[in-house]
Amino acid sequence: MSIEPKIYVADLAAYNNGILHGVWIDAGQDLETIQEQVRAMLATSPEGMAEEFAIHDYEGFGSVSLSEYEGLESVNRKALFIEEFDELGAAVLNHFGDDLDEAKQAMEERYNGEYESLADYARQLIEETGEIPDHLEFYIDYERMGRDMELSGDIYTIETGYGEVHVFWSC
């Protein structure tokens, strides 16, 4: 199921006079289309010459927060990122404090994949980097190894559900 970020844009002239006038907009569409929908909503304001708007609600942004006066370009860029990477994208964007450039870099350059647990990641990493004799494998505590990698700052993880651990290199 893909995420479809939307924003509710409200007419501030109407709002300040106790009238709810606004429109839900698909935040992942072309920026010019979003701006046109905002202009159309303001043009039909019950208060006449409305010029100002604010984002009064949003959905489909996961754990990412939007400001009431966040720019439409910023909202659009975040929505496109979240649409591309779904729930994980929203969690990564939130992890980096809404820094879209950092989140993009993490997804493109540092993402190591999804694992059932951090121990599964550690097990696969060891298996890929060197051979361990079968008789010694039982002595390796993969859970502790994965935890130590995370605690040391070598990796960080984002869990999107039970058995859905996403692993990233820290740098």
JSON list of C-alpha atoms in Angstrom, two decimals:
[
{"chain": "A", "resi": 1, "resn": "MET", "atom": "CA", "xyz": [0.00, 0.00, 0.00]},
{"chain": "A", "resi": 2, "resn": "SER", "atom": "CA", "xyz": [1.56, 3.27, -1.04]},
{"chain": "A", "resi": 3, "resn": "ILE", "atom": "CA", "xyz": [1.31, 6.47, 0.91]},
{"chain": "A", "resi": 4, "resn": "GLU", "atom": "CA", "xyz": [-0.50, 9.41, -0.69]},
{"chain": "A", "resi": 5, "resn": "PRO", "atom": "CA", "xyz": [0.45, 12.62, 1.13]},
{"chain": "A", "resi": 6, "resn": "LYS", "atom": "CA", "xyz": [-2.28, 15.29, 1.20]},
{"chain": "A", "resi": 7, "resn": "ILE", "atom": "CA", "xyz": [-2.60, 18.74, 2.74]},
{"chain": "A", "resi": 8, "resn": "TYR", "atom": "CA", "xyz": [-5.65, 20.73, 3.76]},
{"chain": "A", "resi": 9, "resn": "VAL", "atom": "CA", "xyz": [-5.07, 24.33, 2.74]},
{"chain": "A", "resi": 10, "resn": "ALA", "atom": "CA", "xyz": [-7.31, 26.88, 4.44]},
{"chain": "A", "resi": 11, "resn": "ASP", "atom": "CA", "xyz": [-8.28, 30.41, 3.44]},
{"chain": "A", "resi": 12, "resn": "LEU", "atom": "CA", "xyz": [-7.04, 32.61, 6.31]},
{"chain": "A", "resi": 13, "resn": "ALA", "atom": "CA", "xyz": [-9.38, 35.52, 5.57]},
{"chain": "A", "resi": 14, "resn": "ALA", "atom": "CA", "xyz": [-12.38, 33.23, 5.95]},
{"chain": "A", "resi": 15, "resn": "TYR", "atom": "CA", "xyz": [-10.85, 31.39, 8.92]},
{"chain": "A", "resi": 16, "resn": "ASN", "atom": "CA", "xyz": [-10.22, 34.63, 10.80]},
{"chain": "A", "resi": 17, "resn": "ASN", "atom": "CA", "xyz": [-13.92, 35.47, 10.35]},
{"chain": "A", "resi": 18, "resn": "GLY", "atom": "CA", "xyz": [-15.09, 32.11, 11.67]},
{"chain": "A", "resi": 19, "resn": "ILE", "atom": "CA", "xyz": [-15.72, 30.48, 8.28]},
{"chain": "A", "resi": 20, "resn": "LEU", "atom": "CA", "xyz": [-14.08, 27.21, 7.28]},
{"chain": "A", "resi": 21, "resn": "HIS", "atom": "CA", "xyz": [-13.08, 27.45, 3.64]},
{"chain": "A", "resi": 22, "resn": "GLY", "atom": "CA", "xyz": [-10.33, 25.30, 2.23]},
{"chain": "A", "resi": 23, "resn": "VAL", "atom": "CA", "xyz": [-9.47, 22.32, 0.08]},
{"chain": "A", "resi": 24, "resn": "TRP", "atom": "CA", "xyz": [-7.65, 18.98, 0.37]},
{"chain": "A", "resi": 25, "resn": "ILE", "atom": "CA", "xyz": [-4.80, 18.80, -2.14]},
{"chain": "A", "resi": 26, "resn": "ASP", "atom": "CA", "xyz": [-2.69, 15.86, -3.30]},
{"chain": "A", "resi": 27, "resn": "ALA", "atom": "CA", "xyz": [0.77, 17.04, -2.23]},
{"chain": "A", "resi": 28, "resn": "GLY", "atom": "CA", "xyz": [2.60, 14.69, -4.58]},
{"chain": "A", "resi": 29, "resn": "GLN", "atom": "CA", "xyz": [1.38, 16.22, -7.81]},
{"chain": "A", "resi": 30, "resn": "ASP", "atom": "CA", "xyz": [3.18, 18.86, -9.88]},
{"chain": "A", "resi": 31, "resn": "LEU", "atom": "CA", "xyz": [4.02, 21.99, -7.83]},
{"chain": "A", "resi": 32, "resn": "GLU", "atom": "CA", "xyz": [2.33, 24.30, -10.36]},
{"chain": "A", "resi": 33, "resn": "THR", "atom": "CA", "xyz": [-0.88, 22.26, -10.08]},
{"chain": "A", "resi": 34, "resn": "ILE", "atom": "CA", "xyz": [-0.79, 22.57, -6.28]},
{"chain": "A", "resi": 35, "resn": "GLN", "atom": "CA", "xyz": [-0.28, 26.33, -6.52]},
{"chain": "A", "resi": 36, "resn": "GLU", "atom": "CA", "xyz": [-3.15, 26.60, -9.01]},
{"chain": "A", "resi": 37, "resn": "GLN", "atom": "CA", "xyz": [-5.47, 24.69, -6.67]},
{"chain": "A", "resi": 38, "resn": "VAL", "atom": "CA", "xyz": [-4.56, 27.03, -3.82]},
{"chain": "A", "resi": 39, "resn": "ARG", "atom": "CA", "xyz": [-5.21, 30.09, -6.05]},
{"chain": "A", "resi": 40, "resn": "ALA", "atom": "CA", "xyz": [-8.56, 28.62, -7.14]},
{"chain": "A", "resi": 41, "resn": "MET", "atom": "CA", "xyz": [-9.57, 28.03, -3.51]},
{"chain": "A", "resi": 42, "resn": "LEU", "atom": "CA", "xyz": [-8.64, 31.60, -2.58]},
{"chain": "A", "resi": 43, "resn": "ALA", "atom": "CA", "xyz": [-10.52, 32.95, -5.62]},
{"chain": "A", "resi": 44, "resn": "THR", "atom": "CA", "xyz": [-13.73, 31.35, -4.31]},
{"chain": "A", "resi": 45, "resn": "SER", "atom": "CA", "xyz": [-13.31, 32.75, -0.82]},
{"chain": "A", "resi": 46, "resn": "PRO", "atom": "CA", "xyz": [-16.51, 33.86, 0.92]},
{"chain": "A", "resi": 47, "resn": "GLU", "atom": "CA", "xyz": [-14.51, 36.87, 2.14]},
{"chain": "A", "resi": 48, "resn": "GLY", "atom": "CA", "xyz": [-13.79, 38.26, -1.31]},
{"chain": "A", "resi": 49, "resn": "MET", "atom": "CA", "xyz": [-10.16, 39.15, -2.02]},
{"chain": "A", "resi": 50, "resn": "ALA", "atom": "CA", "xyz": [-8.43, 36.41, -0.03]},
{"chain": "A", "resi": 51, "resn": "GLU", "atom": "CA", "xyz": [-4.65, 36.27, -0.38]},
{"chain": "A", "resi": 52, "resn": "GLU", "atom": "CA", "xyz": [-3.29, 34.22, 2.49]},
{"chain": "A", "resi": 53, "resn": "PHE", "atom": "CA", "xyz": [-3.53, 30.54, 3.24]},
{"chain": "A", "resi": 54, "resn": "ALA", "atom": "CA", "xyz": [-2.18, 28.07, 5.77]},
{"chain": "A", "resi": 55, "resn": "ILE", "atom": "CA", "xyz": [-1.86, 24.32, 6.02]},
{"chain": "A", "resi": 56, "resn": "HIS", "atom": "CA", "xyz": [-4.38, 23.36, 8.67]},
{"chain": "A", "resi": 57, "resn": "ASP", "atom": "CA", "xyz": [-4.16, 19.59, 8.32]},
{"chain": "A", "resi": 58, "resn": "TYR", "atom": "CA", "xyz": [-2.25, 16.88, 6.51]},
{"chain": "A", "resi": 59, "resn": "GLU", "atom": "CA", "xyz": [-2.21, 13.12, 6.14]},
{"chain": "A", "resi": 60, "resn": "GLY", "atom": "CA", "xyz": [0.00, 10.52, 4.55]},
{"chain": "A", "resi": 61, "resn": "PHE", "atom": "CA", "xyz": [3.25, 12.11, 5.76]},
{"chain": "A", "resi": 62, "resn": "GLY", "atom": "CA", "xyz": [3.86, 9.42, 8.38]},
{"chain": "A", "resi": 63, "resn": "SER", "atom": "CA", "xyz": [5.99, 10.72, 11.24]},
{"chain": "A", "resi": 64, "resn": "VAL", "atom": "CA", "xyz": [7.00, 13.87, 9.34]},
{"chain": "A", "resi": 65, "resn": "SER", "atom": "CA", "xyz": [5.58, 17.12, 10.72]},
{"chain": "A", "resi": 66, "resn": "LEU", "atom": "CA", "xyz": [4.49, 20.03, 8.55]},
{"chain": "A", "resi": 67, "resn": "SER", "atom": "CA", "xyz": [4.33, 23.62, 9.69]},
{"chain": "A", "resi": 68, "resn": "GLU", "atom": "CA", "xyz": [1.17, 25.64, 9.24]},
{"chain": "A", "resi": 69, "resn": "TYR", "atom": "CA", "xyz": [3.12, 28.10, 7.06]},
{"chain": "A", "resi": 70, "resn": "GLU", "atom": "CA", "xyz": [5.48, 25.65, 5.38]},
{"chain": "A", "resi": 71, "resn": "GLY", "atom": "CA", "xyz": [6.12, 26.54, 1.76]},
{"chain": "A", "resi": 72, "resn": "LEU", "atom": "CA", "xyz": [4.32, 24.57, -0.91]},
{"chain": "A", "resi": 73, "resn": "GLU", "atom": "CA", "xyz": [7.61, 23.69, -2.61]},
{"chain": "A", "resi": 74, "resn": "SER", "atom": "CA", "xyz": [8.93, 22.14, 0.61]},
{"chain": "A", "resi": 75, "resn": "VAL", "atom": "CA", "xyz": [5.68, 20.23, 1.16]},
{"chain": "A", "resi": 76, "resn": "ASN", "atom": "CA", "xyz": [5.77, 19.00, -2.44]},
{"chain": "A", "resi": 77, "resn": "ARG", "atom": "CA", "xyz": [9.40, 17.83, -2.21]},
{"chain": "A", "resi": 78, "resn": "LYS", "atom": "CA", "xyz": [8.70, 15.94, 1.02]},
{"chain": "A", "resi": 79, "resn": "ALA", "atom": "CA", "xyz": [5.56, 14.38, -0.45]},
{"chain": "A", "resi": 80, "resn": "LEU", "atom": "CA", "xyz": [7.42, 13.19, -3.55]},
{"chain": "A", "resi": 81, "resn": "PHE", "atom": "CA", "xyz": [10.14, 11.64, -1.38]},
{"chain": "A", "resi": 82, "resn": "ILE", "atom": "CA", "xyz": [7.56, 9.88, 0.79]},
{"chain": "A", "resi": 83, "resn": "GLU", "atom": "CA", "xyz": [5.67, 8.65, -2.27]},
{"chain": "A", "resi": 84, "resn": "GLU", "atom": "CA", "xyz": [8.91, 7.22, -3.67]},
{"chain": "A", "resi": 85, "resn": "PHE", "atom": "CA", "xyz": [10.00, 5.45, -0.48]},
{"chain": "A", "resi": 86, "resn": "ASP", "atom": "CA", "xyz": [6.65, 4.99, 1.33]},
{"chain": "A", "resi": 87, "resn": "GLU", "atom": "CA", "xyz": [6.58, 4.56, 5.10]},
{"chain": "A", "resi": 88, "resn": "LEU", "atom": "CA", "xyz": [10.34, 4.03, 5.25]},
{"chain": "A", "resi": 89, "resn": "GLY", "atom": "CA", "xyz": [10.89, 7.36, 3.47]},
{"chain": "A", "resi": 90, "resn": "ALA", "atom": "CA", "xyz": [8.76, 9.18, 6.03]},
{"chain": "A", "resi": 91, "resn": "ALA", "atom": "CA", "xyz": [10.66, 7.51, 8.89]},
{"chain": "A", "resi": 92, "resn": "VAL", "atom": "CA", "xyz": [14.06, 8.34, 7.37]},
{"chain": "A", "resi": 93, "resn": "LEU", "atom": "CA", "xyz": [13.00, 11.94, 6.74]},
{"chain": "A", "resi": 94, "resn": "ASN", "atom": "CA", "xyz": [11.85, 12.20, 10.35]},
{"chain": "A", "resi": 95, "resn": "HIS", "atom": "CA", "xyz": [15.12, 10.60, 11.53]},
{"chain": "A", "resi": 96, "resn": "PHE", "atom": "CA", "xyz": [17.04, 13.44, 9.87]},
{"chain": "A", "resi": 97, "resn": "GLY", "atom": "CA", "xyz": [14.81, 16.18, 11.31]},
{"chain": "A", "resi": 98, "resn": "ASP", "atom": "CA", "xyz": [13.07, 16.80, 7.96]},
{"chain": "A", "resi": 99, "resn": "ASP", "atom": "CA", "xyz": [16.40, 17.42, 6.20]},
{"chain": "A", "resi": 100, "resn": "LEU", "atom": "CA", "xyz": [15.46, 16.16, 2.76]},
{"chain": "A", "resi": 101, "resn": "ASP", "atom": "CA", "xyz": [19.01, 16.20, 1.37]},
{"chain": "A", "resi": 102, "resn": "GLU", "atom": "CA", "xyz": [20.28, 14.01, 4.23]},
{"chain": "A", "resi": 103, "resn": "ALA", "atom": "CA", "xyz": [17.32, 11.65, 3.87]},
{"chain": "A", "resi": 104, "resn": "LYS", "atom": "CA", "xyz": [17.90, 11.29, 0.11]},
{"chain": "A", "resi": 105, "resn": "GLN", "atom": "CA", "xyz": [21.60, 10.62, 0.66]},
{"chain": "A", "resi": 106, "resn": "ALA", "atom": "CA", "xyz": [20.77, 7.96, 3.25]},
{"chain": "A", "resi": 107, "resn": "MET", "atom": "CA", "xyz": [18.34, 6.18, 0.93]},
{"chain": "A", "resi": 108, "resn": "GLU", "atom": "CA", "xyz": [20.65, 6.35, -2.09]},
{"chain": "A", "resi": 109, "resn": "GLU", "atom": "CA", "xyz": [24.06, 5.72, -0.52]},
{"chain": "A", "resi": 110, "resn": "ARG", "atom": "CA", "xyz": [23.73, 4.18, 2.96]},
{"chain": "A", "resi": 111, "resn": "TYR", "atom": "CA", "xyz": [20.71, 1.90, 2.86]},
{"chain": "A", "resi": 112, "resn": "ASN", "atom": "CA", "xyz": [21.66, -1.75, 3.49]},
{"chain": "A", "resi": 113, "resn": "GLY", "atom": "CA", "xyz": [18.23, -3.35, 3.17]},
{"chain": "A", "resi": 114, "resn": "GLU", "atom": "CA", "xyz": [15.44, -4.78, 5.27]},
{"chain": "A", "resi": 115, "resn": "TYR", "atom": "CA", "xyz": [15.99, -7.60, 7.72]},
{"chain": "A", "resi": 116, "resn": "GLU", "atom": "CA", "xyz": [13.84, -9.45, 10.19]},
{"chain": "A", "resi": 117, "resn": "SER", "atom": "CA", "xyz": [16.19, -8.41, 12.98]},
{"chain": "A", "resi": 118, "resn": "LEU", "atom": "CA", "xyz": [19.52, -6.72, 13.58]},
{"chain": "A", "resi": 119, "resn": "ALA", "atom": "CA", "xyz": [20.97, -10.16, 14.34]},
{"chain": "A", "resi": 120, "resn": "ASP", "atom": "CA", "xyz": [19.96, -11.31, 10.83]},
{"chain": "A", "resi": 121, "resn": "TYR", "atom": "CA", "xyz": [21.80, -8.31, 9.40]},
{"chain": "A", "resi": 122, "resn": "ALA", "atom": "CA", "xyz": [24.94, -9.11, 11.42]},
{"chain": "A", "resi": 123, "resn": "ARG", "atom": "CA", "xyz": [24.77, -12.77, 10.34]},
{"chain": "A", "resi": 124, "resn": "GLN", "atom": "CA", "xyz": [24.51, -11.83, 6.67]},
{"chain": "A", "resi": 125, "resn": "LEU", "atom": "CA", "xyz": [27.31, -9.26, 6.98]},
{"chain": "A", "resi": 126, "resn": "ILE", "atom": "CA", "xyz": [29.66, -11.87, 8.46]},
{"chain": "A", "resi": 127, "resn": "GLU", "atom": "CA", "xyz": [28.68, -14.47, 5.87]},
{"chain": "A", "resi": 128, "resn": "GLU", "atom": "CA", "xyz": [29.36, -12.01, 3.03]},
{"chain": "A", "resi": 129, "resn": "THR", "atom": "CA", "xyz": [32.68, -10.71, 4.32]},
{"chain": "A", "resi": 130, "resn": "GLY", "atom": "CA", "xyz": [34.38, -13.95, 5.30]},
{"chain": "A", "resi": 131, "resn": "GLU", "atom": "CA", "xyz": [33.99, -17.61, 5.80]},
{"chain": "A", "resi": 132, "resn": "ILE", "atom": "CA", "xyz": [33.38, -18.96, 9.25]},
{"chain": "A", "resi": 133, "resn": "PRO", "atom": "CA", "xyz": [33.93, -22.66, 9.84]},
{"chain": "A", "resi": 134, "resn": "ASP", "atom": "CA", "xyz": [30.67, -24.42, 10.60]},
{"chain": "A", "resi": 135, "resn": "HIS", "atom": "CA", "xyz": [31.91, -25.67, 13.95]},
{"chain": "A", "resi": 136, "resn": "LEU", "atom": "CA", "xyz": [32.60, -22.06, 15.12]},
{"chain": "A", "resi": 137, "resn": "GLU", "atom": "CA", "xyz": [29.42, -20.44, 13.89]},
{"chain": "A", "resi": 138, "resn": "PHE", "atom": "CA", "xyz": [27.50, -21.39, 17.04]},
{"chain": "A", "resi": 139, "resn": "TYR", "atom": "CA", "xyz": [29.89, -19.29, 19.15]},
{"chain": "A", "resi": 140, "resn": "ILE", "atom": "CA", "xyz": [29.00, -16.05, 17.40]},
{"chain": "A", "resi": 141, "resn": "ASP", "atom": "CA", "xyz": [26.35, -13.94, 19.09]},
{"chain": "A", "resi": 142, "resn": "TYR", "atom": "CA", "xyz": [24.83, -12.14, 16.10]},
{"chain": "A", "resi": 143, "resn": "GLU", "atom": "CA", "xyz": [22.28, -10.33, 18.21]},
{"chain": "A", "resi": 144, "resn": "ARG", "atom": "CA", "xyz": [25.00, -8.79, 20.37]},
{"chain": "A", "resi": 145, "resn": "MET", "atom": "CA", "xyz": [27.12, -8.05, 17.30]},
{"chain": "A", "resi": 146, "resn": "GLY", "atom": "CA", "xyz": [24.26, -6.18, 15.63]},
{"chain": "A", "resi": 147, "resn": "ARG", "atom": "CA", "xyz": [23.49, -4.29, 18.82]},
{"chain": "A", "resi": 148, "resn": "ASP", "atom": "CA", "xyz": [27.15, -3.32, 19.24]},
{"chain": "A", "resi": 149, "resn": "MET", "atom": "CA", "xyz": [27.31, -2.03, 15.64]},
{"chain": "A", "resi": 150, "resn": "GLU", "atom": "CA", "xyz": [24.30, 0.17, 16.36]},
{"chain": "A", "resi": 151, "resn": "LEU", "atom": "CA", "xyz": [25.54, 1.35, 19.77]},
{"chain": "A", "resi": 152, "resn": "SER", "atom": "CA", "xyz": [28.98, 2.19, 18.37]},
{"chain": "A", "resi": 153, "resn": "GLY", "atom": "CA", "xyz": [27.37, 4.39, 15.74]},
{"chain": "A", "resi": 154, "resn": "ASP", "atom": "CA", "xyz": [28.50, 2.34, 12.73]},
{"chain": "A", "resi": 155, "resn": "ILE", "atom": "CA", "xyz": [24.88, 1.78, 11.68]},
{"chain": "A", "resi": 156, "resn": "TYR", "atom": "CA", "xyz": [21.43, 3.00, 12.57]},
{"chain": "A", "resi": 157, "resn": "THR", "atom": "CA", "xyz": [18.13, 1.26, 12.14]},
{"chain": "A", "resi": 158, "resn": "ILE", "atom": "CA", "xyz": [14.55, 2.20, 11.47]},
{"chain": "A", "resi": 159, "resn": "GLU", "atom": "CA", "xyz": [11.79, -0.27, 12.29]},
{"chain": "A", "resi": 160, "resn": "THR", "atom": "CA", "xyz": [8.65, 0.04, 10.20]},
{"chain": "A", "resi": 161, "resn": "GLY", "atom": "CA", "xyz": [6.85, -2.94, 11.71]},
{"chain": "A", "resi": 162, "resn": "TYR", "atom": "CA", "xyz": [7.33, -6.33, 13.33]},
{"chain": "A", "resi": 163, "resn": "GLY", "atom": "CA", "xyz": [10.23, -8.07, 11.62]},
{"chain": "A", "resi": 164, "resn": "GLU", "atom": "CA", "xyz": [10.90, -5.02, 9.41]},
{"chain": "A", "resi": 165, "resn": "VAL", "atom": "CA", "xyz": [14.26, -3.59, 10.44]},
{"chain": "A", "resi": 166, "resn": "HIS", "atom": "CA", "xyz": [15.90, -1.27, 7.89]},
{"chain": "A", "resi": 167, "resn": "VAL", "atom": "CA", "xyz": [19.66, -0.85, 8.30]},
{"chain": "A", "resi": 168, "resn": "PHE", "atom": "CA", "xyz": [21.74, 2.15, 7.23]},
{"chain": "A", "resi": 169, "resn": "TRP", "atom": "CA", "xyz": [25.47, 2.89, 7.42]},
{"chain": "A", "resi": 170, "resn": "SER", "atom": "CA", "xyz": [25.96, 5.99, 9.57]},
{"chain": "A", "resi": 171, "resn": "CYS", "atom": "CA", "xyz": [28.48, 7.60, 7.23]}
]
